[in-house]
mmCIF file of C-alpha atoms and ligand atoms in Angstrom:
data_model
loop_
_atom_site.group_PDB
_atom_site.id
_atom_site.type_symbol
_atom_site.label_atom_id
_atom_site.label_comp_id
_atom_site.label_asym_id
_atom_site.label_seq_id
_atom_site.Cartn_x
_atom_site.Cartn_y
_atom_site.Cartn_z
ATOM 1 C CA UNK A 1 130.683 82.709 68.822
ATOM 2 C CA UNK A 2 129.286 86.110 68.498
ATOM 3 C CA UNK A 3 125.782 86.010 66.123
ATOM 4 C CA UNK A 4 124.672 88.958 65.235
ATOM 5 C CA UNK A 5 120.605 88.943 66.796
ATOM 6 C CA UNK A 6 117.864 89.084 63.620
ATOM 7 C CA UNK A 7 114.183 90.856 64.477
ATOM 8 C CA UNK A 8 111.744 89.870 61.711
ATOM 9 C CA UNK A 9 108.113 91.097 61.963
ATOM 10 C CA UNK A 10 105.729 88.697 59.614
ATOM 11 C CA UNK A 11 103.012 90.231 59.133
ATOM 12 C CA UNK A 12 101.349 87.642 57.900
ATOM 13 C CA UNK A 13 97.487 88.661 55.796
ATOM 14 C CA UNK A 14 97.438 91.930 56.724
ATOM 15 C CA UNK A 15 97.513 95.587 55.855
ATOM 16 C CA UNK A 16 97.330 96.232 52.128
ATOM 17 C CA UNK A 17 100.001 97.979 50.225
ATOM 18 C CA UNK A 18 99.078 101.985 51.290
ATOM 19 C CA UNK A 19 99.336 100.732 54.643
ATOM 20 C CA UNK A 20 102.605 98.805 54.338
ATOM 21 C CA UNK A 21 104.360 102.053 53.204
ATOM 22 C CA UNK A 22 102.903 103.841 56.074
ATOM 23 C CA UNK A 23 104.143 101.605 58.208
ATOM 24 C CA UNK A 24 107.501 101.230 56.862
ATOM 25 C CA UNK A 25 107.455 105.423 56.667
ATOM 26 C CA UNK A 26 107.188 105.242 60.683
ATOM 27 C CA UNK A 27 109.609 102.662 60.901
ATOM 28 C CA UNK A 28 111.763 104.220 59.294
ATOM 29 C CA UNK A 29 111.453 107.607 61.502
ATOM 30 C CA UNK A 30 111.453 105.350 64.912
ATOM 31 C CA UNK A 31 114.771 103.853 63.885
ATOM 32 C CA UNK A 32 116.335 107.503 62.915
ATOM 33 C CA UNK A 33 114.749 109.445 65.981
ATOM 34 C CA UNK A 34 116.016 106.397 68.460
ATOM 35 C CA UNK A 35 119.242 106.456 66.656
ATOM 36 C CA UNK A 36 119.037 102.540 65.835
ATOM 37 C CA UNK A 37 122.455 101.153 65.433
ATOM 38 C CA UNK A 38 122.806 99.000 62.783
ATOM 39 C CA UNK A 39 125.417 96.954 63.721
ATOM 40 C CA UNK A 40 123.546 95.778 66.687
ATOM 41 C CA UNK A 41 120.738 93.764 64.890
ATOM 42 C CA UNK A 42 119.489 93.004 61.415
ATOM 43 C CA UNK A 43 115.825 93.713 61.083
ATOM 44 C CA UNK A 44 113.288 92.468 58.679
ATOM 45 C CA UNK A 45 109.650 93.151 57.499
ATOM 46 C CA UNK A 46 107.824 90.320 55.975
ATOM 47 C CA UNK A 47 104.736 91.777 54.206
ATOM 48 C CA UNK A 48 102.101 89.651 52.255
ATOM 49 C CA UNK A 49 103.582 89.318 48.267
ATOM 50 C CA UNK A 50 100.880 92.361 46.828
ATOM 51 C CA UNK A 51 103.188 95.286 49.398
ATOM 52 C CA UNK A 52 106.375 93.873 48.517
ATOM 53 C CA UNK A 53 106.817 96.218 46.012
ATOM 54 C CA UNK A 54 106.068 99.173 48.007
ATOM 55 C CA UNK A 55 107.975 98.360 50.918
ATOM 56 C CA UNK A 56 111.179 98.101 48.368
ATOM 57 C CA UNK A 57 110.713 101.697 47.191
ATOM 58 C CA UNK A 58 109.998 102.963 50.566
ATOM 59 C CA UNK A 59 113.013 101.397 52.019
ATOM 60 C CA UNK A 60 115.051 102.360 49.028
ATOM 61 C CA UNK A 61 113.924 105.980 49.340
ATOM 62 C CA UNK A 62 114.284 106.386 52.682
ATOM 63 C CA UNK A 63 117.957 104.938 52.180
ATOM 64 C CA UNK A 64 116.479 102.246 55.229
ATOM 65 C CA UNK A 65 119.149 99.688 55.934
ATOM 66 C CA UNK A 66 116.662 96.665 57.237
ATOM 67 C CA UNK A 67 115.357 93.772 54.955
ATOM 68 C CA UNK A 68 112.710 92.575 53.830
ATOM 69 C CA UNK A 69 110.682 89.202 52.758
ATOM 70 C CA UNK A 70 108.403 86.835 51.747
ATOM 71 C CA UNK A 71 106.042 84.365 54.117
ATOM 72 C CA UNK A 72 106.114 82.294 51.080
ATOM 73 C CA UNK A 73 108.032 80.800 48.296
ATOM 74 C CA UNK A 74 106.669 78.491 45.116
ATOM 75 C CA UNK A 75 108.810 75.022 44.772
ATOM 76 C CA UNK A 76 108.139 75.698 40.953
ATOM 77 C CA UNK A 77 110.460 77.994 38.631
ATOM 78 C CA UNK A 78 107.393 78.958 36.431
ATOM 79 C CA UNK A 79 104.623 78.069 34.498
ATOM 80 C CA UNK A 80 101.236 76.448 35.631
ATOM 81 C CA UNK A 81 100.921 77.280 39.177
ATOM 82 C CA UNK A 82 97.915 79.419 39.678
ATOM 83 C CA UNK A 83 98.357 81.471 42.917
ATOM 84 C CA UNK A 84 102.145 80.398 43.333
ATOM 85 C CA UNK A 85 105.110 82.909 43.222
ATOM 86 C CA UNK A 86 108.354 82.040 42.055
ATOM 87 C CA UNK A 87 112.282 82.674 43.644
ATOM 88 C CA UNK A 88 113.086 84.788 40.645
ATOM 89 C CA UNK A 89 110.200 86.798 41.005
ATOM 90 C CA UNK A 90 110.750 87.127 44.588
ATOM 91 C CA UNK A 91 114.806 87.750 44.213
ATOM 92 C CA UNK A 92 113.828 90.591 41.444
ATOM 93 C CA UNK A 93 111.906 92.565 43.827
ATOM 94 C CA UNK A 94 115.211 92.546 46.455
ATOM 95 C CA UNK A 95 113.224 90.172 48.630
ATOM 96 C CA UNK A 96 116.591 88.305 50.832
ATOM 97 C CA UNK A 97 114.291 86.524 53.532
ATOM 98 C CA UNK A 98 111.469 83.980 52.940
ATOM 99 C CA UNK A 99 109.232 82.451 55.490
ATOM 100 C CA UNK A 100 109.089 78.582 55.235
ATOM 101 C CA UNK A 101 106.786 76.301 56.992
ATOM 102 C CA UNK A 102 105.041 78.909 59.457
ATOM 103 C CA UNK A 103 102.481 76.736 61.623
ATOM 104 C CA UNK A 104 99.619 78.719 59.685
ATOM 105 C CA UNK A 105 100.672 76.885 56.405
ATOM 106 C CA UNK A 106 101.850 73.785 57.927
ATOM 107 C CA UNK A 107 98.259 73.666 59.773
ATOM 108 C CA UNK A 108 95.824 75.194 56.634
ATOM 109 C CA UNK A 109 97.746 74.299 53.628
ATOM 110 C CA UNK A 110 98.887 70.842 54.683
ATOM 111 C CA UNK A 111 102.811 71.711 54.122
ATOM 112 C CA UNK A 112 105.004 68.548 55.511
ATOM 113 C CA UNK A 113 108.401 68.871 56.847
ATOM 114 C CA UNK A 114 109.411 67.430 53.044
ATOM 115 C CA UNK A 115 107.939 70.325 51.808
ATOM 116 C CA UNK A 116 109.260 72.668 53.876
ATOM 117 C CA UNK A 117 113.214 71.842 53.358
ATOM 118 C CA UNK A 118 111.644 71.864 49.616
ATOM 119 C CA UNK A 119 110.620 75.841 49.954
ATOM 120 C CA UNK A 120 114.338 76.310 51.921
ATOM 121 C CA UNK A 121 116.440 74.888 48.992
ATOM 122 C CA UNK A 122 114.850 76.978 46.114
ATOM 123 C CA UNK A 123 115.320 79.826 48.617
ATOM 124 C CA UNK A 124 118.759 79.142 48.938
ATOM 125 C CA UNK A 125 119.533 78.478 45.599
ATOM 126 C CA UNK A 126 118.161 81.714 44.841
ATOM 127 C CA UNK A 127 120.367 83.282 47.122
ATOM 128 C CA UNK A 128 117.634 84.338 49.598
ATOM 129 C CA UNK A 129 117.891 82.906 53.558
ATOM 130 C CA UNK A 130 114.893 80.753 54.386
ATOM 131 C CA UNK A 131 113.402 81.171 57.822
ATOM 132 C CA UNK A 132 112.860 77.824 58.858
ATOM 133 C CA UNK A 133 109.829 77.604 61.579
ATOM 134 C CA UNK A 134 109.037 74.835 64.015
ATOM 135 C CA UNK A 135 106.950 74.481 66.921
ATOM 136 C CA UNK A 136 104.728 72.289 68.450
ATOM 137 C CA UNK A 137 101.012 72.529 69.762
ATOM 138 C CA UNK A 138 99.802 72.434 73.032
ATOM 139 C CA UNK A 139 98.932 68.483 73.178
ATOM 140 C CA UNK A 140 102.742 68.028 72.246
ATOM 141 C CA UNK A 141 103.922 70.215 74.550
ATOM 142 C CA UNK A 142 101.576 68.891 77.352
ATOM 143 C CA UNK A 143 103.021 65.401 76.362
ATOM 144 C CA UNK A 144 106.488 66.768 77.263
ATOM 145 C CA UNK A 145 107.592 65.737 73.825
ATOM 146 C CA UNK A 146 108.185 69.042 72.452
ATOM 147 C CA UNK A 147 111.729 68.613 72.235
ATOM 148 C CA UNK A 148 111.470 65.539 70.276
ATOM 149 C CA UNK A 149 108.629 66.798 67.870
ATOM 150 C CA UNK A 150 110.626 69.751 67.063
ATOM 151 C CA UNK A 151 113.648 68.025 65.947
ATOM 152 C CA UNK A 152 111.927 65.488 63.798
ATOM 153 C CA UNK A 153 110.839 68.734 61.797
ATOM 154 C CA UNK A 154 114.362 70.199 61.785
ATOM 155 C CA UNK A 155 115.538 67.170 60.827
ATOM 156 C CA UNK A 156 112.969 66.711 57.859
ATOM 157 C CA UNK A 157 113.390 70.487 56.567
ATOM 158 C CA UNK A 158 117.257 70.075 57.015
ATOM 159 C CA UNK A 159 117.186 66.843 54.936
ATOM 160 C CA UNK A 160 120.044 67.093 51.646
ATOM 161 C CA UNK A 161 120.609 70.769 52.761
ATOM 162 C CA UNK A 162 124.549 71.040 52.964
ATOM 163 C CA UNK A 163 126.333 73.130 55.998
ATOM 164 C CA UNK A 164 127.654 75.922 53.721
ATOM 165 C CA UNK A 165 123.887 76.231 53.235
ATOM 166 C CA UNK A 166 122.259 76.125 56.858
ATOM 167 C CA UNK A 167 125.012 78.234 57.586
ATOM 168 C CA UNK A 168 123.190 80.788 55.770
ATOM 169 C CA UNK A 169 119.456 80.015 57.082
ATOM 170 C CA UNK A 170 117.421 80.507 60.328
ATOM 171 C CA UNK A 171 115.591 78.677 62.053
ATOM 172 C CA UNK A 172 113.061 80.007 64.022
ATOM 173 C CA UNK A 173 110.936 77.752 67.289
ATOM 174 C CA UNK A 174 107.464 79.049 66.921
ATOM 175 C CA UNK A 175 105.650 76.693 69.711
ATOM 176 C CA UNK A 176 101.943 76.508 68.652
ATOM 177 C CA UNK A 177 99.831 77.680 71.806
ATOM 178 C CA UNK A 178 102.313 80.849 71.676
ATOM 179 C CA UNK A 179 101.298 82.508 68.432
ATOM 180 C CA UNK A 180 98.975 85.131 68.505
ATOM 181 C CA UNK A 181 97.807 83.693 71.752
ATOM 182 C CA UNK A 182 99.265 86.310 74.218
ATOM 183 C CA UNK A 183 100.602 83.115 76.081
ATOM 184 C CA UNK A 184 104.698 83.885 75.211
ATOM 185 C CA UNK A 185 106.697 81.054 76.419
ATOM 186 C CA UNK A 186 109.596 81.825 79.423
ATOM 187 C CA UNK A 187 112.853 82.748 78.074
ATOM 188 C CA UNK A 188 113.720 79.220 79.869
ATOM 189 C CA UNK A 189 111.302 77.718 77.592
ATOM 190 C CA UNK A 190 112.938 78.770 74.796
ATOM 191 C CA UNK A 191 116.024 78.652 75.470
ATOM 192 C CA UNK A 192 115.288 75.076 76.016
ATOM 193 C CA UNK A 193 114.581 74.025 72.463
ATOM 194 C CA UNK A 194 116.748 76.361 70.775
ATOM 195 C CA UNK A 195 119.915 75.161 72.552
ATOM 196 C CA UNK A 196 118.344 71.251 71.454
ATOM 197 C CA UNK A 197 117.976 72.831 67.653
ATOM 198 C CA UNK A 198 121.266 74.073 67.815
ATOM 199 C CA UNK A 199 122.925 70.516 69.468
ATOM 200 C CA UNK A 200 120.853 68.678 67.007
ATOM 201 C CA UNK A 201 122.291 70.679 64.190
ATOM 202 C CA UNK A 202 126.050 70.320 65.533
ATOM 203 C CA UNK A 203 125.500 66.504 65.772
ATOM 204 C CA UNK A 204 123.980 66.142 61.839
ATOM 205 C CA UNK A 205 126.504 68.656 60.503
ATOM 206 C CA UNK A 206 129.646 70.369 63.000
ATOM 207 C CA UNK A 207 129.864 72.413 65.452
ATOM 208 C CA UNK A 208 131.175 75.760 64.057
ATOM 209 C CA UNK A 209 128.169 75.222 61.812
ATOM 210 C CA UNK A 210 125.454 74.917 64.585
ATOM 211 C CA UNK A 211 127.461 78.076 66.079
ATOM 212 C CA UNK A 212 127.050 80.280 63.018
ATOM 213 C CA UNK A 213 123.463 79.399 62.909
ATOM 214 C CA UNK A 214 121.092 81.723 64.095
ATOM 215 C CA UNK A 215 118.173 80.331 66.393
ATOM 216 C CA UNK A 216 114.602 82.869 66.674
ATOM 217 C CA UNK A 217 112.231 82.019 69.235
ATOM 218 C CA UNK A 218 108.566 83.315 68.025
ATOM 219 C CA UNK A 219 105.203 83.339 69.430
ATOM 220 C CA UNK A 220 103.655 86.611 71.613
ATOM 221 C CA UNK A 221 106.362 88.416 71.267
ATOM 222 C CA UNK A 222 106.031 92.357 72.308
ATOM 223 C CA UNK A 223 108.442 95.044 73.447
ATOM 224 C CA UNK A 224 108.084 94.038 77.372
ATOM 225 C CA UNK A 225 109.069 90.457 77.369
ATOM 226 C CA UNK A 226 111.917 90.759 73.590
ATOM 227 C CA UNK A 227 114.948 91.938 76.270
ATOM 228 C CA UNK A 228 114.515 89.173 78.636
ATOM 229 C CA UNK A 229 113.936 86.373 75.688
ATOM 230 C CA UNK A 230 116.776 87.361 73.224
ATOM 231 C CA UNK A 231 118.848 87.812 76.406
ATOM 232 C CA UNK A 232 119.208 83.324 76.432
ATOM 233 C CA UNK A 233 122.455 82.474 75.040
ATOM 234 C CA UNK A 234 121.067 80.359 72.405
ATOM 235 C CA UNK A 235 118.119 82.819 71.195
ATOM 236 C CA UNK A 236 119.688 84.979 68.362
ATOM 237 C CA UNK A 237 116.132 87.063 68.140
ATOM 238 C CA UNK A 238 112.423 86.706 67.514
ATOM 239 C CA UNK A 239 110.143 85.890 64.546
ATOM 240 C CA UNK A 240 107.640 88.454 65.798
ATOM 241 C CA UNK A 241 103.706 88.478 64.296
ATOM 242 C CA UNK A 242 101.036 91.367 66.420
ATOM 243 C CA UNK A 243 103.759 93.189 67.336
ATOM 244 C CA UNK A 244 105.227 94.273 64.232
ATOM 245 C CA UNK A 245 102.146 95.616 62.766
ATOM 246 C CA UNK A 246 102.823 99.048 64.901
ATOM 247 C CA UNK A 247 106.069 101.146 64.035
ATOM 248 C CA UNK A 248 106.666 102.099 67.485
ATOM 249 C CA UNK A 249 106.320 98.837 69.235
ATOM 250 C CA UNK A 250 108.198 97.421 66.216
ATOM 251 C CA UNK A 251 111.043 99.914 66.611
ATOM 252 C CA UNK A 252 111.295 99.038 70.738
ATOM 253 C CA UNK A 253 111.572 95.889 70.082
ATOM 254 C CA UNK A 254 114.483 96.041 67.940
ATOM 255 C CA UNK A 255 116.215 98.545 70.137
ATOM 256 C CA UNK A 256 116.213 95.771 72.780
ATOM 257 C CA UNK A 257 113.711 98.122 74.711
ATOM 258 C CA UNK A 258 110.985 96.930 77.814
HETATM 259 C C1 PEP B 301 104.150 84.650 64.048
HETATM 260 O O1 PEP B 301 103.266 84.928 63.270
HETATM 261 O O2 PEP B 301 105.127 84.040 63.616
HETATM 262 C C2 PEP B 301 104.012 85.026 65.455
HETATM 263 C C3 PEP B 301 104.958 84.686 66.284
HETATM 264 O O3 PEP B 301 102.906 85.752 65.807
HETATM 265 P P1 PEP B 301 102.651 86.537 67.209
HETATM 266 O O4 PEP B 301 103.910 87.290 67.530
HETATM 267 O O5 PEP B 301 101.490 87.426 66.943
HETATM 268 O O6 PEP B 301 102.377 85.493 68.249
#
Protein backbone atom coordinates (compact mmCIF):
# COMPACT_ATOMS: atom_id res chain seq x y z
CA UNK A 1 0.00 0.00 0.00
CA UNK A 2 0.98 3.36 -1.17
CA UNK A 3 1.96 5.81 2.14
CA UNK A 4 2.33 8.98 1.40
CA UNK A 5 6.38 9.80 2.77
CA UNK A 6 6.27 12.54 5.96
CA UNK A 7 9.65 14.95 6.40
CA UNK A 8 9.55 16.48 9.89
CA UNK A 9 12.46 18.74 10.98
CA UNK A 10 12.52 18.94 15.09
CA UNK A 11 14.28 21.44 15.90
CA UNK A 12 14.55 20.67 19.11
CA UNK A 13 16.03 24.00 21.76
CA UNK A 14 16.85 26.12 19.24
CA UNK A 15 16.39 29.37 17.40
CA UNK A 16 14.05 31.76 19.18
CA UNK A 17 10.88 33.00 17.68
CA UNK A 18 12.47 35.97 15.10
CA UNK A 19 14.48 33.26 13.87
CA UNK A 20 11.77 30.63 13.45
CA UNK A 21 9.87 33.02 11.09
CA UNK A 22 12.96 33.59 9.18
CA UNK A 23 13.37 30.32 8.70
CA UNK A 24 9.97 29.37 7.84
CA UNK A 25 10.07 32.76 5.36
CA UNK A 26 12.96 30.76 3.39
CA UNK A 27 11.20 27.69 3.54
CA UNK A 28 8.60 28.85 2.29
CA UNK A 29 10.48 30.54 -0.89
CA UNK A 30 12.67 27.12 -1.38
CA UNK A 31 9.45 25.15 -1.69
CA UNK A 32 7.82 27.86 -4.29
CA UNK A 33 11.15 28.50 -6.33
CA UNK A 34 11.73 24.42 -6.51
CA UNK A 35 8.14 24.08 -7.31
CA UNK A 36 7.55 21.50 -4.30
CA UNK A 37 4.69 19.27 -5.09
CA UNK A 38 2.54 18.74 -2.46
CA UNK A 39 1.15 15.67 -3.14
CA UNK A 40 4.47 14.04 -3.04
CA UNK A 41 5.23 14.44 0.76
CA UNK A 42 3.78 16.03 3.85
CA UNK A 43 6.30 18.18 5.61
CA UNK A 44 6.49 19.38 9.12
CA UNK A 45 8.42 21.91 11.34
CA UNK A 46 8.60 21.16 14.96
CA UNK A 47 9.76 24.37 16.73
CA UNK A 48 10.29 24.69 20.59
CA UNK A 49 6.50 25.79 22.21
CA UNK A 50 7.68 29.93 22.60
CA UNK A 51 7.84 30.05 18.07
CA UNK A 52 4.83 28.13 17.70
CA UNK A 53 2.93 31.01 17.39
CA UNK A 54 4.97 32.64 14.85
CA UNK A 55 5.48 29.84 12.68
CA UNK A 56 1.39 29.62 12.51
CA UNK A 57 1.11 33.18 11.18
CA UNK A 58 3.97 32.81 8.90
CA UNK A 59 2.65 29.70 7.41
CA UNK A 60 -0.82 31.10 7.36
CA UNK A 61 0.40 34.22 5.55
CA UNK A 62 2.40 32.77 3.24
CA UNK A 63 -0.72 30.44 2.40
CA UNK A 64 2.29 27.44 3.19
CA UNK A 65 0.67 24.05 2.93
CA UNK A 66 3.24 22.03 5.45
CA UNK A 67 2.52 21.40 9.24
CA UNK A 68 3.66 22.05 12.07
CA UNK A 69 4.28 20.73 15.88
CA UNK A 70 5.16 20.27 19.17
CA UNK A 71 8.38 18.11 20.68
CA UNK A 72 6.18 17.95 23.63
CA UNK A 73 2.82 17.38 25.06
CA UNK A 74 1.58 17.66 29.02
CA UNK A 75 -0.40 14.28 30.20
CA UNK A 76 -2.44 16.93 32.27
CA UNK A 77 -5.61 18.94 30.86
CA UNK A 78 -4.78 21.97 33.17
CA UNK A 79 -4.08 23.30 36.32
CA UNK A 80 -0.89 22.82 38.56
CA UNK A 81 1.77 21.86 36.23
CA UNK A 82 4.43 24.47 36.27
CA UNK A 83 6.38 24.32 32.95
CA UNK A 84 3.81 21.79 31.30
CA UNK A 85 1.67 22.65 28.17
CA UNK A 86 -1.55 21.26 27.59
CA UNK A 87 -3.35 19.44 24.15
CA UNK A 88 -5.86 22.24 24.06
CA UNK A 89 -3.39 24.76 24.19
CA UNK A 90 -1.37 23.06 21.69
CA UNK A 91 -4.59 22.14 19.29
CA UNK A 92 -5.59 26.09 19.59
CA UNK A 93 -2.47 27.22 18.09
CA UNK A 94 -3.15 24.63 14.82
CA UNK A 95 -0.33 22.50 16.18
CA UNK A 96 -1.43 18.65 14.27
CA UNK A 97 2.00 16.85 15.14
CA UNK A 98 3.56 16.26 18.60
CA UNK A 99 6.86 14.70 19.36
CA UNK A 100 6.60 11.86 21.99
CA UNK A 101 9.37 10.13 23.70
CA UNK A 102 12.45 11.65 21.66
CA UNK A 103 15.69 9.90 23.21
CA UNK A 104 16.59 13.52 24.62
CA UNK A 105 13.52 13.27 27.02
CA UNK A 106 13.53 9.65 27.45
CA UNK A 107 17.41 10.06 28.47
CA UNK A 108 17.17 13.74 30.60
CA UNK A 109 13.69 13.75 31.78
CA UNK A 110 13.39 10.09 32.72
CA UNK A 111 10.16 9.50 30.34
CA UNK A 112 9.32 5.50 30.33
CA UNK A 113 7.72 3.77 27.52
CA UNK A 114 4.35 4.09 29.99
CA UNK A 115 4.75 7.53 29.68
CA UNK A 116 5.28 7.84 26.34
CA UNK A 117 1.97 5.89 24.97
CA UNK A 118 0.61 8.35 27.91
CA UNK A 119 1.79 11.69 25.80
CA UNK A 120 0.39 9.64 22.38
CA UNK A 121 -3.20 9.13 23.74
CA UNK A 122 -3.86 12.79 24.91
CA UNK A 123 -2.39 13.61 21.49
CA UNK A 124 -4.75 11.57 19.85
CA UNK A 125 -7.60 12.37 21.70
CA UNK A 126 -6.94 15.81 20.85
CA UNK A 127 -6.95 15.05 17.40
CA UNK A 128 -3.22 15.75 16.86
CA UNK A 129 -0.81 12.60 15.40
CA UNK A 130 1.85 11.69 17.93
CA UNK A 131 5.28 10.93 16.57
CA UNK A 132 6.22 8.03 18.38
CA UNK A 133 10.28 7.72 18.66
CA UNK A 134 12.37 4.68 19.46
CA UNK A 135 15.84 3.81 19.21
CA UNK A 136 18.41 2.23 20.94
CA UNK A 137 22.05 3.23 22.10
CA UNK A 138 25.13 2.04 21.00
CA UNK A 139 25.68 -0.77 23.86
CA UNK A 140 22.22 -2.17 22.57
CA UNK A 141 23.01 -2.04 19.28
CA UNK A 142 26.56 -3.52 19.83
CA UNK A 143 24.66 -6.33 21.76
CA UNK A 144 22.77 -7.06 18.51
CA UNK A 145 19.59 -6.63 20.46
CA UNK A 146 18.39 -3.61 18.84
CA UNK A 147 15.61 -5.23 17.28
CA UNK A 148 14.33 -6.58 20.43
CA UNK A 149 14.87 -3.31 22.55
CA UNK A 150 13.00 -1.39 20.06
CA UNK A 151 9.93 -3.38 20.10
CA UNK A 152 9.63 -3.64 23.82
CA UNK A 153 9.25 0.29 23.51
CA UNK A 154 6.71 0.06 20.67
CA UNK A 155 5.05 -2.30 22.45
CA UNK A 156 4.93 -0.20 25.80
CA UNK A 157 3.93 3.21 23.93
CA UNK A 158 1.36 1.15 21.82
CA UNK A 159 -0.15 -0.33 25.03
CA UNK A 160 -4.46 0.34 25.14
CA UNK A 161 -3.95 2.45 21.92
CA UNK A 162 -6.70 1.01 19.47
CA UNK A 163 -5.88 0.47 15.50
CA UNK A 164 -8.25 3.24 14.31
CA UNK A 165 -5.78 5.19 16.45
CA UNK A 166 -2.15 3.99 15.39
CA UNK A 167 -3.59 4.20 12.16
CA UNK A 168 -3.34 7.79 12.58
CA UNK A 169 0.26 8.01 14.38
CA UNK A 170 3.97 7.62 13.38
CA UNK A 171 6.39 6.07 14.57
CA UNK A 172 9.65 7.14 14.03
CA UNK A 173 13.31 4.62 14.78
CA UNK A 174 15.69 7.17 16.08
CA UNK A 175 18.79 4.69 16.99
CA UNK A 176 20.80 6.51 19.73
CA UNK A 177 24.54 6.72 18.40
CA UNK A 178 22.78 8.29 15.14
CA UNK A 179 21.42 11.56 16.47
CA UNK A 180 23.31 14.48 16.07
CA UNK A 181 26.29 12.24 15.79
CA UNK A 182 27.00 12.51 11.99
CA UNK A 183 27.11 8.58 12.21
CA UNK A 184 23.54 8.00 9.96
CA UNK A 185 22.74 4.42 9.96
CA UNK A 186 22.66 2.42 6.21
CA UNK A 187 19.39 2.52 4.60
CA UNK A 188 19.79 -1.45 5.33
CA UNK A 189 19.97 -0.56 8.86
CA UNK A 190 16.93 0.98 8.86
CA UNK A 191 15.10 -0.65 6.87
CA UNK A 192 15.84 -3.42 9.20
CA UNK A 193 13.92 -2.24 12.22
CA UNK A 194 11.29 -0.44 10.51
CA UNK A 195 10.09 -3.48 8.53
CA UNK A 196 10.33 -5.39 12.44
CA UNK A 197 8.12 -2.16 13.78
CA UNK A 198 5.86 -2.56 11.11
CA UNK A 199 5.57 -6.79 11.50
CA UNK A 200 5.36 -6.21 15.15
CA UNK A 201 2.50 -3.85 14.68
CA UNK A 202 0.61 -6.25 12.10
CA UNK A 203 0.99 -9.13 14.64
CA UNK A 204 -0.55 -6.90 17.89
CA UNK A 205 -3.19 -5.28 15.69
CA UNK A 206 -3.75 -6.39 11.50
CA UNK A 207 -2.16 -6.08 8.74
CA UNK A 208 -3.91 -3.30 6.72
CA UNK A 209 -3.22 -1.45 9.95
CA UNK A 210 0.63 -1.97 10.09
CA UNK A 211 0.31 -1.02 6.18
CA UNK A 212 -1.34 2.35 6.74
CA UNK A 213 1.19 3.13 9.32
CA UNK A 214 3.85 5.29 8.51
CA UNK A 215 7.49 4.23 9.70
CA UNK A 216 10.44 7.48 9.92
CA UNK A 217 13.87 6.50 10.32
CA UNK A 218 15.82 9.54 12.20
CA UNK A 219 19.25 10.19 13.25
CA UNK A 220 22.02 12.29 10.84
CA UNK A 221 19.88 12.80 8.43
CA UNK A 222 21.01 15.50 5.57
CA UNK A 223 20.13 16.10 1.94
CA UNK A 224 22.99 13.55 0.58
CA UNK A 225 22.08 10.36 2.27
CA UNK A 226 17.45 11.32 2.62
CA UNK A 227 17.08 9.75 -1.27
CA UNK A 228 18.85 6.61 -0.63
CA UNK A 229 17.16 6.09 3.08
CA UNK A 230 13.45 6.94 2.28
CA UNK A 231 14.09 4.93 -0.91
CA UNK A 232 13.62 1.28 1.67
CA UNK A 233 10.25 0.02 1.20
CA UNK A 234 9.40 0.19 4.74
CA UNK A 235 10.88 3.86 5.50
CA UNK A 236 7.92 6.31 4.87
CA UNK A 237 10.50 9.44 5.65
CA UNK A 238 12.80 10.92 8.26
CA UNK A 239 12.44 12.62 11.67
CA UNK A 240 15.26 14.99 10.75
CA UNK A 241 17.15 17.29 13.73
CA UNK A 242 20.69 19.55 12.21
CA UNK A 243 19.39 19.46 9.07
CA UNK A 244 16.27 21.24 9.32
CA UNK A 245 17.62 24.21 10.99
CA UNK A 246 18.72 25.59 7.29
CA UNK A 247 15.85 26.37 4.68
CA UNK A 248 17.77 25.21 1.84
CA UNK A 249 19.05 21.94 3.09
CA UNK A 250 15.56 21.57 4.62
CA UNK A 251 13.85 22.21 1.29
CA UNK A 252 16.40 19.42 -0.60
CA UNK A 253 15.60 17.17 1.57
CA UNK A 254 12.01 17.19 1.07
CA UNK A 255 12.33 17.40 -2.66
CA UNK A 256 13.98 13.94 -2.41
CA UNK A 257 17.24 15.82 -3.57
CA UNK A 258 21.28 14.45 -3.06
C1 LIG B 1 16.47 14.24 16.01
O1 LIG B 1 16.61 15.19 16.76
O2 LIG B 1 15.43 13.60 16.09
C2 LIG B 1 17.54 13.91 15.07
C3 LIG B 1 17.38 12.87 14.30
O3 LIG B 1 18.63 14.74 15.03
P1 LIG B 1 19.80 14.77 13.89
O4 LIG B 1 19.12 14.70 12.56
O5 LIG B 1 20.52 16.05 14.13
O6 LIG B 1 20.65 13.55 14.12
Amino acid sequence: MARKPLLAGNWKMNLNHLEAITLVEGLAAELRDSNFDYDTADVVVIPPFTDIRSVQTVVESEDLRIAYGAQDISVHESGAYTGEVSAEMLSKLGVTYVVVGHSERREYHQESDALVGEKARVALKAGMTPIICCGEGLDVRKAGEHVSHVLKQIEGALEGIPASDVVKSVIAYEPIWAIGTGEVATPEDAQEVCEAIRKRVAELYDQATADALRVLYGGSVKSSNAAQIMSKPDVDGALVGGASLKADEFAKIVNFEG
